[in-house]
mmCIF file of C-alpha atoms in Angstrom:
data_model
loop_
_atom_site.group_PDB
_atom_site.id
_atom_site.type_symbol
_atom_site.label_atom_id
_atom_site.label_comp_id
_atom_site.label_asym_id
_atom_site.label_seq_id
_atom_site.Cartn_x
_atom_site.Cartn_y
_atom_site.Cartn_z
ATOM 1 C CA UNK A 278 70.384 186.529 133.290
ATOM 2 C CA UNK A 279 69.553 185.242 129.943
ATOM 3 C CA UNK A 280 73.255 186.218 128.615
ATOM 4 C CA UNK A 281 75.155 184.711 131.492
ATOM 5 C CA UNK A 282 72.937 181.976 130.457
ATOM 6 C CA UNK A 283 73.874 181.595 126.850
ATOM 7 C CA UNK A 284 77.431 181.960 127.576
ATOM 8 C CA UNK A 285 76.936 178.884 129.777
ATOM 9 C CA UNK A 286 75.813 176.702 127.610
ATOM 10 C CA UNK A 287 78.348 177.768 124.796
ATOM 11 C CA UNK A 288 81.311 177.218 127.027
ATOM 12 C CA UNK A 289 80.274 174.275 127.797
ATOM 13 C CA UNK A 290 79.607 172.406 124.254
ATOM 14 C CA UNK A 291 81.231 169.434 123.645
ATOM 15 C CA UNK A 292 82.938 171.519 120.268
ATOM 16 C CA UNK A 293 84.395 174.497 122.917
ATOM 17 C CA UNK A 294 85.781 171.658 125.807
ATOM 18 C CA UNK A 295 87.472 169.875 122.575
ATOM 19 C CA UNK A 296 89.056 172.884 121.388
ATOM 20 C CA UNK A 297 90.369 173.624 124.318
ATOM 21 C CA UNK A 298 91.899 170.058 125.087
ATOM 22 C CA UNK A 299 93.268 170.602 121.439
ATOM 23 C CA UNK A 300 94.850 173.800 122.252
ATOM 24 C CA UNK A 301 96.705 172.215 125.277
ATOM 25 C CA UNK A 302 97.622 169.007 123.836
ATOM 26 C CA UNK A 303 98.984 170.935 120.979
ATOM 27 C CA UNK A 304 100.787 173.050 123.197
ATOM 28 C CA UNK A 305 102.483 169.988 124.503
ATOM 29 C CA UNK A 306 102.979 168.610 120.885
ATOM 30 C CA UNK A 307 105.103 172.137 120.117
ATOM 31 C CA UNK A 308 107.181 171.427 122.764
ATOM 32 C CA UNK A 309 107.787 168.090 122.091
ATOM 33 C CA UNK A 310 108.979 168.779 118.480
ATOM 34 C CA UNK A 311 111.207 171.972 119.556
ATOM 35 C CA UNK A 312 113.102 169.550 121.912
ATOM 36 C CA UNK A 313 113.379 167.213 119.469
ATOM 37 C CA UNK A 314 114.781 169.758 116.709
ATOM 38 C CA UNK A 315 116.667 171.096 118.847
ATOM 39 C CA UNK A 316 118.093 168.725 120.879
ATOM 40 C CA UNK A 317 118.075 166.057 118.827
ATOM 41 C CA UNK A 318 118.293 167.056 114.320
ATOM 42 C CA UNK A 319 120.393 170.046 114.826
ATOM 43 C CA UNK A 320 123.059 169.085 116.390
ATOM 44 C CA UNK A 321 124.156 166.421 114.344
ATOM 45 C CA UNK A 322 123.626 168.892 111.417
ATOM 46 C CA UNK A 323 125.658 171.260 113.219
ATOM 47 C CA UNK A 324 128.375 168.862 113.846
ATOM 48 C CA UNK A 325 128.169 167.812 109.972
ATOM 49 C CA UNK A 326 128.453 171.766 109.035
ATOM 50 C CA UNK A 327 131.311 172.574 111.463
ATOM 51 C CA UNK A 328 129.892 172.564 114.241
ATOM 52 C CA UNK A 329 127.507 175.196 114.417
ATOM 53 C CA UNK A 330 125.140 176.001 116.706
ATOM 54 C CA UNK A 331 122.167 177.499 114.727
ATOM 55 C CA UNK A 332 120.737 178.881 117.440
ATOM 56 C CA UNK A 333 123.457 181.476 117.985
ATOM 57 C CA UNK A 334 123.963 182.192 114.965
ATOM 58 C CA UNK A 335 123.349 185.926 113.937
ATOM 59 C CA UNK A 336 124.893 188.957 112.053
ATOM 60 C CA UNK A 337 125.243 192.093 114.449
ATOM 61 C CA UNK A 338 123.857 195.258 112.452
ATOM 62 C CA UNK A 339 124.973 197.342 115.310
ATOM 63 C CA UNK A 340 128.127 196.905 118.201
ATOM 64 C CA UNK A 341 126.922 196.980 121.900
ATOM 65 C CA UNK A 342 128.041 200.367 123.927
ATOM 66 C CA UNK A 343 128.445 200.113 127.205
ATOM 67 C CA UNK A 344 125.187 199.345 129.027
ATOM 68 C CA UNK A 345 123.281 199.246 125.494
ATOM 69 C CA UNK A 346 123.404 195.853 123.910
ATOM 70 C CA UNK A 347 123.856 194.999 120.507
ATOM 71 C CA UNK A 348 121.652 195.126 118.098
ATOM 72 C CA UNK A 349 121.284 191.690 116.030
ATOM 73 C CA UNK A 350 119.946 189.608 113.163
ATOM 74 C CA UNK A 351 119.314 186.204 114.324
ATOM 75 C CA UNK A 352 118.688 184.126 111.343
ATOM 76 C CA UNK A 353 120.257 180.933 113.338
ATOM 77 C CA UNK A 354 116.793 181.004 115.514
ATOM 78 C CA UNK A 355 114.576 181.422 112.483
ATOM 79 C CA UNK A 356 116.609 178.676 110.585
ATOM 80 C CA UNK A 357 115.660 176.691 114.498
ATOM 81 C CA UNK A 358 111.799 178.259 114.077
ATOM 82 C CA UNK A 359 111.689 176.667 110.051
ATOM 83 C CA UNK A 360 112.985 173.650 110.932
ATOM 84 C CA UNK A 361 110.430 173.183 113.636
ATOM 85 C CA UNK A 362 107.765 174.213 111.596
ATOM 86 C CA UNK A 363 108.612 171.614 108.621
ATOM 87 C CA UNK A 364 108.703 168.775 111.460
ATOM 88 C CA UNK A 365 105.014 169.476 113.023
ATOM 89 C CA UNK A 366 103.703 169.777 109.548
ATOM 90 C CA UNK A 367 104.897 166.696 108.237
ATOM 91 C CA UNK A 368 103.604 164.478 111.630
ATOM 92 C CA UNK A 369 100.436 166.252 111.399
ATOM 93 C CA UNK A 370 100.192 165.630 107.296
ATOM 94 C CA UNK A 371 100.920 161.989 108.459
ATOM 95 C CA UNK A 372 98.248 161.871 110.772
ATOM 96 C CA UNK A 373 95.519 163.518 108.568
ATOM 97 C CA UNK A 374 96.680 160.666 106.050
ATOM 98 C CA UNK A 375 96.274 157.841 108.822
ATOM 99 C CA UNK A 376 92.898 158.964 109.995
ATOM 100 C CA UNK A 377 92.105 159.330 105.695
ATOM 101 C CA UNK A 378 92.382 156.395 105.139
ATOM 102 C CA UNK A 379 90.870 154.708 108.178
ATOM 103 C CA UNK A 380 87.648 156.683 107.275
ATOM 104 C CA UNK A 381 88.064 155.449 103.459
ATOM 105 C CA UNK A 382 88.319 152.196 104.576
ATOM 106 C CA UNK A 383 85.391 152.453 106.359
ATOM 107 C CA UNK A 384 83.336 154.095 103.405
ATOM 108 C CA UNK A 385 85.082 151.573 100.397
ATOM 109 C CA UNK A 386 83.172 149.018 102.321
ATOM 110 C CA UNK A 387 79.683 149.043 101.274
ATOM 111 C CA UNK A 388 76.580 147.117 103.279
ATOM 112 C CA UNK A 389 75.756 144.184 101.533
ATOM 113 C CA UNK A 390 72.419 144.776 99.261
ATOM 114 C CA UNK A 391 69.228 143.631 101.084
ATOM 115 C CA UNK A 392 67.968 140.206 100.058
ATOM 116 C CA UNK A 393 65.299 140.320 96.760
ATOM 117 C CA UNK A 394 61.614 140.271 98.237
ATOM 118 C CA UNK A 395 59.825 137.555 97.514
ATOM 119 C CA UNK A 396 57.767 139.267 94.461
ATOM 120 C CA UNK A 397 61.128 139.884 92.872
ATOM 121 C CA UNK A 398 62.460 136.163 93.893
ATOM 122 C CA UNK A 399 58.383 134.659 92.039
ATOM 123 C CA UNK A 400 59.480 136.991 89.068
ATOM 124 C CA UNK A 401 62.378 135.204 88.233
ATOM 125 C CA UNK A 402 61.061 132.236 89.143
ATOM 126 C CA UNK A 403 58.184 132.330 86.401
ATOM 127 C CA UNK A 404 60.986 134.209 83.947
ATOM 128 C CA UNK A 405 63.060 130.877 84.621
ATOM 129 C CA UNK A 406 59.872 128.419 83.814
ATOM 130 C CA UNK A 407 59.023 130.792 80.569
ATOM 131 C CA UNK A 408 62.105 130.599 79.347
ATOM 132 C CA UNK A 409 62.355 126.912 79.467
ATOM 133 C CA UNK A 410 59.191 126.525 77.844
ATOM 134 C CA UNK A 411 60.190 128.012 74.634
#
């Protein structure tokens, strides 16, 4: 019982349910950016090279026969997979820089220092009178 236990309470940390919202937003987010490369950058990059599709590009290394399909190199899908890749790591370097700088915004401002207590405000006060004396 004391196992079933322990797995309990580590599956249900606040660090394991944020994970796992993390996994499936990011899941989402991958999505998002393949549909954007590649229904939105490439083909106007296509267009601009020819009119390629990228995704079909590839170099056959071996002629289909028959019922046994061809066998294929398809660097237009891992040119599709790179370009991808570069897009989700520049909006997530943008958002690590956003969230940066809101956190050294909040450290650059520093409290204000406590008021002087009143023995240090009496010190000065009789440094001020001794001073004018001589």
């Amino acid at each position: 019982m004391g196992m079933i236990q322990e797995f309990r309470e580590f599956a249900v940390k606040g660090n394991m349910i944020d994970l796992a919202v993390g996994v499936v937003v990011g899941g989402a987010f991958g999505k998002i950016v393949s549909s954007l490369v590649g229904d939105v950058i490439m083909p106007p990059i296509g267009l601009a090279v020819g009119g390629v599709d990228f995704k079909n590009l590839k170099a056959v290394l071996k002629p289909g026969e028959g019922d046994i399909p061809a066998v294929t190199l398809n660097y237009g899908a891992f040119f599709q997979t790179i370009f991808d890749f570069m897009i989700i790591a520049i909006a997530l370097f943008i958002v690590v820089k956003a969230i940066n700088s809101l956190r050294r915004t909040e450290e650059a401002a520093p409290a204000a220092p406590p008021p002087p207590s009143d023995e240090v405000v009496l010190l000065g006060e009789i440094r001020d009178l001794l001073r004018s004396r001589a």
